[in-house]
mmCIF file with all atom_site columns, C-alpha atoms in Angstrom:
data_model
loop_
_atom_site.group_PDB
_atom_site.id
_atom_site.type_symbol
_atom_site.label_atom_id
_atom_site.label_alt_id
_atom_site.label_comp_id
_atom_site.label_asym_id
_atom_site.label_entity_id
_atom_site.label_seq_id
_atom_site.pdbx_PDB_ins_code
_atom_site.Cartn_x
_atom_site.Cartn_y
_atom_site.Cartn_z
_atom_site.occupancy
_atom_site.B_iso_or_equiv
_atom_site.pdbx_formal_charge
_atom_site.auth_seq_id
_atom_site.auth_comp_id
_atom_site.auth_asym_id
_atom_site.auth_atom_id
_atom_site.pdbx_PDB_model_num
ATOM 1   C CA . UNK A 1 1   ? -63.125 24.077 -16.376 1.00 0.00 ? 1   UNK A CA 1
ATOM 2   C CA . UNK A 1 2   ? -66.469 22.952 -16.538 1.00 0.00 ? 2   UNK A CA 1
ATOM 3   C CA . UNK A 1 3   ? -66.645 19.340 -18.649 1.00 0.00 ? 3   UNK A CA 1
ATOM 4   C CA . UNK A 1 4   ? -69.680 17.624 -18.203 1.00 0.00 ? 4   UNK A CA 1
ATOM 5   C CA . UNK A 1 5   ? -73.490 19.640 -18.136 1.00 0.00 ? 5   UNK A CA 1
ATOM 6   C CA . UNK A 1 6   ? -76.727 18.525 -18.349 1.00 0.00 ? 6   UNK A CA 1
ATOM 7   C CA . UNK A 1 7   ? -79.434 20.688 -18.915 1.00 0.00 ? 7   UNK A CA 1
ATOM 8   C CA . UNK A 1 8   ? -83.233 20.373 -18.454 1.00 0.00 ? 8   UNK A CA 1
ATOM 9   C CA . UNK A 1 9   ? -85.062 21.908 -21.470 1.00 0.00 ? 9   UNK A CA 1
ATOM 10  C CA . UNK A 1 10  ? -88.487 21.037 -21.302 1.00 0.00 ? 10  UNK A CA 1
ATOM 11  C CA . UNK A 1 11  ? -89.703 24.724 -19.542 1.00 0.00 ? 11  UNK A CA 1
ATOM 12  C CA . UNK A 1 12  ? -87.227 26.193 -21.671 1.00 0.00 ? 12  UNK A CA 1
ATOM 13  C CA . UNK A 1 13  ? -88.429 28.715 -25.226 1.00 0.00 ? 13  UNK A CA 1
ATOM 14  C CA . UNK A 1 14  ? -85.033 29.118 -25.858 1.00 0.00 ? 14  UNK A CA 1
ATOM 15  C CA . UNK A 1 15  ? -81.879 27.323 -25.925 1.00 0.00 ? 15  UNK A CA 1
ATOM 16  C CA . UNK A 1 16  ? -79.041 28.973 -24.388 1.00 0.00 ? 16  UNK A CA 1
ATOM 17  C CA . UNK A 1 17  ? -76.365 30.712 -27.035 1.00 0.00 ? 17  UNK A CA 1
ATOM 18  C CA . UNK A 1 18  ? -74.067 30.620 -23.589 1.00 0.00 ? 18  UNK A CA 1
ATOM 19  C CA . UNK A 1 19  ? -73.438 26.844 -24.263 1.00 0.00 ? 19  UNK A CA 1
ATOM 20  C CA . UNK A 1 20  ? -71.229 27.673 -27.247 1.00 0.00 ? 20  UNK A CA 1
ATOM 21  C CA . UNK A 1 21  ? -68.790 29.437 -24.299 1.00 0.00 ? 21  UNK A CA 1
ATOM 22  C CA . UNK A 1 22  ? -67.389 26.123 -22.535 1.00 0.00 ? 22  UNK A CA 1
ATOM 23  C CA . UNK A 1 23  ? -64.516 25.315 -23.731 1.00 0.00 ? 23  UNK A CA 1
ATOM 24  C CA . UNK A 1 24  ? -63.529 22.623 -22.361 1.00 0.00 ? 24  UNK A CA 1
ATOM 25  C CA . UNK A 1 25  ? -66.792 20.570 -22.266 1.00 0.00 ? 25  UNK A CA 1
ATOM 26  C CA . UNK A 1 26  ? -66.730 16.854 -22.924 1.00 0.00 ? 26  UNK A CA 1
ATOM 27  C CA . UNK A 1 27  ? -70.155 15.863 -22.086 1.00 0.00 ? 27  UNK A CA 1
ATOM 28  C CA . UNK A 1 28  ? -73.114 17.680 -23.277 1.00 0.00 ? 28  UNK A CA 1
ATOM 29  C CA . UNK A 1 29  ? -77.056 16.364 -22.645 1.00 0.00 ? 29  UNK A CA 1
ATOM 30  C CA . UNK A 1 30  ? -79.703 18.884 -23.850 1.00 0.00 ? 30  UNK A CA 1
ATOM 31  C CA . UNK A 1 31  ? -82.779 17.468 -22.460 1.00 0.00 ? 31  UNK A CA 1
ATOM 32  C CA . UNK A 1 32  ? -85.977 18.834 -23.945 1.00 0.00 ? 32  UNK A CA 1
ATOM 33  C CA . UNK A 1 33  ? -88.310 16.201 -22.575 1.00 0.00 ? 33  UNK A CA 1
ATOM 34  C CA . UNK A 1 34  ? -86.601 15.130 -19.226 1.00 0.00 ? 34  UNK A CA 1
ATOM 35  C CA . UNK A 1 35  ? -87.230 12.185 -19.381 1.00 0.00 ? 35  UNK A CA 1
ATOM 36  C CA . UNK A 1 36  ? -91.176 12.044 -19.563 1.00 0.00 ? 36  UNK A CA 1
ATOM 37  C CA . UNK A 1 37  ? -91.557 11.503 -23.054 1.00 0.00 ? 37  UNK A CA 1
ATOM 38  C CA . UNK A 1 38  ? -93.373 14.524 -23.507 1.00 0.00 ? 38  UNK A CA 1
ATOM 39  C CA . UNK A 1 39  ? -90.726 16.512 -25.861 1.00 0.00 ? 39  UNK A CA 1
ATOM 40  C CA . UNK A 1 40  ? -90.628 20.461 -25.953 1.00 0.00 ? 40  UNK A CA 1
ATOM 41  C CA . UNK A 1 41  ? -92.777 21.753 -28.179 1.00 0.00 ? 41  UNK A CA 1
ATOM 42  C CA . UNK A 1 42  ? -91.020 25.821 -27.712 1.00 0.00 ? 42  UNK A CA 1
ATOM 43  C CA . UNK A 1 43  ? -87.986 25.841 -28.857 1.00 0.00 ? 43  UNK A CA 1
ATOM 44  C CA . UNK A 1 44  ? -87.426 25.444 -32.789 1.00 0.00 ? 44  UNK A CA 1
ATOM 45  C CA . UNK A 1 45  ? -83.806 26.373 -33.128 1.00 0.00 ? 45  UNK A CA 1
ATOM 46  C CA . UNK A 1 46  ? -80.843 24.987 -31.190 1.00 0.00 ? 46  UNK A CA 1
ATOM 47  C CA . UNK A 1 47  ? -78.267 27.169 -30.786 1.00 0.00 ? 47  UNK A CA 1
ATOM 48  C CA . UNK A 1 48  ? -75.681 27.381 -33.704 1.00 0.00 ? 48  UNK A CA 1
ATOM 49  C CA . UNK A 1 49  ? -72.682 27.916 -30.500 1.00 0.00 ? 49  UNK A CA 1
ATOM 50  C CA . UNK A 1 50  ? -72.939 24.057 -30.051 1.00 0.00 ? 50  UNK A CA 1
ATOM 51  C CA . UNK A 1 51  ? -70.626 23.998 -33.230 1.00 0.00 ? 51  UNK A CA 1
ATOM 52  C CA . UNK A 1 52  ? -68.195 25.434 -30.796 1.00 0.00 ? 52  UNK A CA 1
ATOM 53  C CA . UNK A 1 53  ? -67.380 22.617 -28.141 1.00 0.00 ? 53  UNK A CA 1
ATOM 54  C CA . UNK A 1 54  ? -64.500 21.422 -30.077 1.00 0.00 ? 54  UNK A CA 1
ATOM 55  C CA . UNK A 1 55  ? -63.317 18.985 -26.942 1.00 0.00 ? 55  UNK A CA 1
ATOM 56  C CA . UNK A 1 56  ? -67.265 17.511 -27.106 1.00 0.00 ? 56  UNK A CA 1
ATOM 57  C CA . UNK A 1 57  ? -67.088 13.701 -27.050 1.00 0.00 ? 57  UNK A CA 1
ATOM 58  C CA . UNK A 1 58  ? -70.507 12.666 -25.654 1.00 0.00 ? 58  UNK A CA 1
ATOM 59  C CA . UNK A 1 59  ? -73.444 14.922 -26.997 1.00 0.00 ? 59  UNK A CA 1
ATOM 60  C CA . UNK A 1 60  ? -77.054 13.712 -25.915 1.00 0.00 ? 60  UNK A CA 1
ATOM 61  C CA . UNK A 1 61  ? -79.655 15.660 -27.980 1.00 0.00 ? 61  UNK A CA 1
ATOM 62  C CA . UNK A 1 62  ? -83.178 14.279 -26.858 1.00 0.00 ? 62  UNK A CA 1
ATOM 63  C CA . UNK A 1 63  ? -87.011 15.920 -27.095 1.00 0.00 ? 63  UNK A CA 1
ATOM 64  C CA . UNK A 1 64  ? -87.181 18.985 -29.471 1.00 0.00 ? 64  UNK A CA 1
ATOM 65  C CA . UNK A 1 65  ? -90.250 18.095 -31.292 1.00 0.00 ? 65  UNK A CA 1
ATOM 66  C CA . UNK A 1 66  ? -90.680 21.491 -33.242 1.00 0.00 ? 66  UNK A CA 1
ATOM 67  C CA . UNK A 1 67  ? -86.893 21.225 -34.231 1.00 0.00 ? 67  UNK A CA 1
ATOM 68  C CA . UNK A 1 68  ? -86.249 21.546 -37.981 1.00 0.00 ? 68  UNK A CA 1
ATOM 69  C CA . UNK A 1 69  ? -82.637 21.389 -38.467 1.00 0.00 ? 69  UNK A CA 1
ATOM 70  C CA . UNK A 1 70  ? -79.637 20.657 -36.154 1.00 0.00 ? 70  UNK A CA 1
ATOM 71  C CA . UNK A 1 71  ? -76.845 23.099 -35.891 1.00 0.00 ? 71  UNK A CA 1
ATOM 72  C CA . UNK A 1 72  ? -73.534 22.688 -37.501 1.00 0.00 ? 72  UNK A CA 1
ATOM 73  C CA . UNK A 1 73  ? -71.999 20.358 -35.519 1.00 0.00 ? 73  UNK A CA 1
ATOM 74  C CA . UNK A 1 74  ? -69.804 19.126 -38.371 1.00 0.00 ? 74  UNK A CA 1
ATOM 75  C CA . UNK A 1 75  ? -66.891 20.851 -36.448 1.00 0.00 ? 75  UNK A CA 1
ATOM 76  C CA . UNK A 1 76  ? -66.927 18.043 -33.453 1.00 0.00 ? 76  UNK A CA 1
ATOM 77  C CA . UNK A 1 77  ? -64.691 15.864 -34.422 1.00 0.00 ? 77  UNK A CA 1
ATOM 78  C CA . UNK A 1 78  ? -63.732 14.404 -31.292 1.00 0.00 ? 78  UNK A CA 1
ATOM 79  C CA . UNK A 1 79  ? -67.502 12.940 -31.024 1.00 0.00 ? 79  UNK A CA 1
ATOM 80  C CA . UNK A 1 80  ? -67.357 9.302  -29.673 1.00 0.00 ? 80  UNK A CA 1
ATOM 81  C CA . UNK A 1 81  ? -70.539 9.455  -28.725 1.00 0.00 ? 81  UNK A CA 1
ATOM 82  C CA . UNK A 1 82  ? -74.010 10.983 -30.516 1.00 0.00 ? 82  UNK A CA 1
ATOM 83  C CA . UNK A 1 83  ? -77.619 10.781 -29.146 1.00 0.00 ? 83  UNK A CA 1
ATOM 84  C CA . UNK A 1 84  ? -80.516 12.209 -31.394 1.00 0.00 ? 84  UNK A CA 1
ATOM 85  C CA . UNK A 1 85  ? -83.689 11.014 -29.382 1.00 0.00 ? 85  UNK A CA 1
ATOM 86  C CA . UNK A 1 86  ? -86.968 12.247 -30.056 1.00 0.00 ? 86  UNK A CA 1
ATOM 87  C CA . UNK A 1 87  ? -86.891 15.271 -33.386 1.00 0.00 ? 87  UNK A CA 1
ATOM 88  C CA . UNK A 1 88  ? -90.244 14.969 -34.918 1.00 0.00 ? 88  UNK A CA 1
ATOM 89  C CA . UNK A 1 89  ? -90.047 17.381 -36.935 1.00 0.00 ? 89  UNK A CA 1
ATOM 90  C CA . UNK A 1 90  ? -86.363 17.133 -37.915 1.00 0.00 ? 90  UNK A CA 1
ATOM 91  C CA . UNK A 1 91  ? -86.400 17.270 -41.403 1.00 0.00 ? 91  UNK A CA 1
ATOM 92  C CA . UNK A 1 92  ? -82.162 16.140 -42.163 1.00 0.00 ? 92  UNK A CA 1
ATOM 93  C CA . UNK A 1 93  ? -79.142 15.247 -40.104 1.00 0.00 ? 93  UNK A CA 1
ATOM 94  C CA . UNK A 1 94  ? -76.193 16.664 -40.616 1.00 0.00 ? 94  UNK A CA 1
ATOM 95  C CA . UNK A 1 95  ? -73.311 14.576 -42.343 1.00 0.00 ? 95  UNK A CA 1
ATOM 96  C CA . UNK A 1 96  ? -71.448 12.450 -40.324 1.00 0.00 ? 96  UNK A CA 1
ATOM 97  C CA . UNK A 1 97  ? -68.382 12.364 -42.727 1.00 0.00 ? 97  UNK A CA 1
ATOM 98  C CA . UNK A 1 98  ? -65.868 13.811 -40.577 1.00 0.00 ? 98  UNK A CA 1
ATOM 99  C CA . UNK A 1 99  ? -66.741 12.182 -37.355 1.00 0.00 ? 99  UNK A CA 1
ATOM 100 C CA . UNK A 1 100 ? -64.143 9.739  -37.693 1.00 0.00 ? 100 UNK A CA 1
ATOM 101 C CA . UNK A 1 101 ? -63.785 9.143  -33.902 1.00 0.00 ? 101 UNK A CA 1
ATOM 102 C CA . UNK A 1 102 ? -67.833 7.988  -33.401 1.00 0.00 ? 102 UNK A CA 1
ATOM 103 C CA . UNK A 1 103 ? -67.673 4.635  -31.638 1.00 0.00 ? 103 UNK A CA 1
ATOM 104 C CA . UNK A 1 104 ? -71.358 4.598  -30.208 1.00 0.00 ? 104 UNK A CA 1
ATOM 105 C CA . UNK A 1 105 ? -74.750 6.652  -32.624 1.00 0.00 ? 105 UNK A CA 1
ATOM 106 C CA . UNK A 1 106 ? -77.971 6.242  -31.136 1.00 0.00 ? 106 UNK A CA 1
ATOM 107 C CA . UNK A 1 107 ? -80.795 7.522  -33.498 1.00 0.00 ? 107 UNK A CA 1
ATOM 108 C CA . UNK A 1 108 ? -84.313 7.476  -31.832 1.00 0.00 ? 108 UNK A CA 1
ATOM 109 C CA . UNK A 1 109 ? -88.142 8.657  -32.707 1.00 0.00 ? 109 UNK A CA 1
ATOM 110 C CA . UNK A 1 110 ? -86.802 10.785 -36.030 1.00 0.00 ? 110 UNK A CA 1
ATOM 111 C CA . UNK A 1 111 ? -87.555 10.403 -39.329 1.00 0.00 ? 111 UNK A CA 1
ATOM 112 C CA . UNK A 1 112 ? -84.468 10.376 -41.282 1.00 0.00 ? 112 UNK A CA 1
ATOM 113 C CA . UNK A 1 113 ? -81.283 9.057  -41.150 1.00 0.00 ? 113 UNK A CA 1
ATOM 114 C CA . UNK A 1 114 ? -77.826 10.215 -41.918 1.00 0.00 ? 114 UNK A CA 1
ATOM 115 C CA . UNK A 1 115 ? -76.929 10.186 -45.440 1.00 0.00 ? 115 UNK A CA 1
ATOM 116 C CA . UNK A 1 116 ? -72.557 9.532  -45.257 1.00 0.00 ? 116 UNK A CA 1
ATOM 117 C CA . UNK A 1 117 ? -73.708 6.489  -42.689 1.00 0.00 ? 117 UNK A CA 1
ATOM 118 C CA . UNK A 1 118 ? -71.132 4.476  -44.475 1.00 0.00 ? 118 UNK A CA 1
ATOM 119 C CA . UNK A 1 119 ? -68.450 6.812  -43.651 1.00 0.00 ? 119 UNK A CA 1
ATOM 120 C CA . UNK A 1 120 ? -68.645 5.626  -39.739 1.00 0.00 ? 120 UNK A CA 1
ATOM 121 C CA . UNK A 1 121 ? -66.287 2.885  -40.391 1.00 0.00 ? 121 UNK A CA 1
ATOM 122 C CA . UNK A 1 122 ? -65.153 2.811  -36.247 1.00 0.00 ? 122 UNK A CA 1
ATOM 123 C CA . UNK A 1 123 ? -68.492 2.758  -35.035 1.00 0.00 ? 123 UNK A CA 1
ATOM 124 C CA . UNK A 1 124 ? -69.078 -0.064 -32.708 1.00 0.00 ? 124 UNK A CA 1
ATOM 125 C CA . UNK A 1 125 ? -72.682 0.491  -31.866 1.00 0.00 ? 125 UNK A CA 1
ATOM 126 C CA . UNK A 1 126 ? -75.374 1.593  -33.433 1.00 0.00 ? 126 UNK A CA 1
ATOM 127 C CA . UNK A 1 127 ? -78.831 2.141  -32.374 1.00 0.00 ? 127 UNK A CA 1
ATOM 128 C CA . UNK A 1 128 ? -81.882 2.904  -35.050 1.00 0.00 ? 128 UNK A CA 1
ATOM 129 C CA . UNK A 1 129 ? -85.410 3.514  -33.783 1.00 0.00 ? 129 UNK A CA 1
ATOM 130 C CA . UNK A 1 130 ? -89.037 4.331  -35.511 1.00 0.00 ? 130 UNK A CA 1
ATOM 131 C CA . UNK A 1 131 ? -88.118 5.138  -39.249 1.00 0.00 ? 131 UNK A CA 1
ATOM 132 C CA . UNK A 1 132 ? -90.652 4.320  -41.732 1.00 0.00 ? 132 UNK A CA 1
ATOM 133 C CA . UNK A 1 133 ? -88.011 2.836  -43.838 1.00 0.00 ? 133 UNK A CA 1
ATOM 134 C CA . UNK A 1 134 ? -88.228 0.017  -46.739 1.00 0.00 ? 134 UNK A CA 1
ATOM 135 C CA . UNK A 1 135 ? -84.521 -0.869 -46.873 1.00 0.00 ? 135 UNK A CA 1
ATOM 136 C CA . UNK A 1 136 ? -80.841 -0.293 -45.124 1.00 0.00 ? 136 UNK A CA 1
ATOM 137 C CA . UNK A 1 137 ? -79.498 3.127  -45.939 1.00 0.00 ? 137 UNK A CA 1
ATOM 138 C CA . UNK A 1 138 ? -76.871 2.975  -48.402 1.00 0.00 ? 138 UNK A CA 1
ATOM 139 C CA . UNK A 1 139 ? -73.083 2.449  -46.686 1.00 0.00 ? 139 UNK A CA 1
ATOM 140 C CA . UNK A 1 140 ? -74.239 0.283  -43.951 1.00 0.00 ? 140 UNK A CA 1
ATOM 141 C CA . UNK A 1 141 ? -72.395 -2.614 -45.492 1.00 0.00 ? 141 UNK A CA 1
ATOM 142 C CA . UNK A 1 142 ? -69.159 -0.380 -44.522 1.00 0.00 ? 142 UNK A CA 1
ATOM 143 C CA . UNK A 1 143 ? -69.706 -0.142 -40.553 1.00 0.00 ? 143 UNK A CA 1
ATOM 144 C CA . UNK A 1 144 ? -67.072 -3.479 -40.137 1.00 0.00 ? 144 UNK A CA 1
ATOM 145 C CA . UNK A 1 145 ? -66.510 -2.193 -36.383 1.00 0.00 ? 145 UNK A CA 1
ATOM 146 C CA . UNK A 1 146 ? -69.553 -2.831 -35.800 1.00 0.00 ? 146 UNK A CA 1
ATOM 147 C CA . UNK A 1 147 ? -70.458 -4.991 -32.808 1.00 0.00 ? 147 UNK A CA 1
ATOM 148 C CA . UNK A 1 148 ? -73.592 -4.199 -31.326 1.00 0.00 ? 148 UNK A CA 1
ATOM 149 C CA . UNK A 1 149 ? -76.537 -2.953 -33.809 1.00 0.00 ? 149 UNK A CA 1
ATOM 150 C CA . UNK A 1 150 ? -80.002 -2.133 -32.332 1.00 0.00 ? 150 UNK A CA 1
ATOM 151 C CA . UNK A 1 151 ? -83.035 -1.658 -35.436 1.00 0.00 ? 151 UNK A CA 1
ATOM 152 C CA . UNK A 1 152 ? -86.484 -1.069 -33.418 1.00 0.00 ? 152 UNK A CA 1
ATOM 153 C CA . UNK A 1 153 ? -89.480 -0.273 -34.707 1.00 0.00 ? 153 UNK A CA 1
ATOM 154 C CA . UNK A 1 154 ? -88.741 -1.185 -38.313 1.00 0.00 ? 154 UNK A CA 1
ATOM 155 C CA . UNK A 1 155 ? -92.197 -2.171 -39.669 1.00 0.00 ? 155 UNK A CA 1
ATOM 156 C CA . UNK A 1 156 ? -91.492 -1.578 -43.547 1.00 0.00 ? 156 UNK A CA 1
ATOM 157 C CA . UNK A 1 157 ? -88.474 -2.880 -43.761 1.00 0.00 ? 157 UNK A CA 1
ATOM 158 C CA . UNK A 1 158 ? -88.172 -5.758 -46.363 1.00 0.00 ? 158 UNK A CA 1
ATOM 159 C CA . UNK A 1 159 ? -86.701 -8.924 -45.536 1.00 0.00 ? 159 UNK A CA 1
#
């Protein structure tokens, strides 16, 4: 009955498949730099099984530097809570369309940003860090939950 796990990745090559296997988790932190800013620079794939933790409401994904491409995580519908922190080398996020429950979506130190944005329409907070970006993506105009927004490190965006 295991609902809450946080696990330190930084030493890790691989990331456990044996996630995928608690049910009944609500709280998931994968933390590939723990907390020293110094992200893991091993592991490249996150383990598809994270698709899997249908009860998941908070998932805290921080420090995978070599990290291409999340896992299907389309599936979690019950996400209040997202943390990306930290993908360097993330090249797209998945689509947030069917995360209708999202309240809180931090996005830190990665260089892109969800396409379906818009689609968030019971966010409440949002967080946006380090993005070499020149405008708002499209659909942020739609977030009209929001009540707390966060944009750091937002050098080339236009006024």
């Amino acid at each position: 009955e295991l609902r809450e796990l946080t696990l330190g990745c930084q030493a890790l090559e691989v990331v456990p498949m044996w996630l995928g296997e608690f049910a009944n988790l609500e709280m998931l932190k994968l933390d590939g730099d723990n907390g020293n800013y110094e992200g893991n620079t091993r592991v490249e794939v996150l383990p598809a099984s994270l698709g899997n933790l249908g009860k998941l409401e908070h998932l805290a994904l921080e420090g995978f530097d070599q990290v291409k491409k999340l896992p299907c995580i389309e599936k979690l519908t019950l996400l209040k809570a997202l943390r990306i922190h930290h993908f360097e080398a993330l090249q797209e996020l998945p689509s947030f369309s069917r995360f209708a429950a999202l309240e809180t979506l931090h996005i830190e130190d990665c260089l892109v940003l969800p396409t379906s944005l818009g689609a968030l329409t019971g966010l409440k907070t949002l967080g946006l860090s380090t993005f070499s970006l020149h405008e708002l993506p499209l659909g942020f105009g739609q977030l009209t939950s929001l009540t707390e927004l966060s944009l750091v490190d937002f050098d080339e965006l236009a006024e």
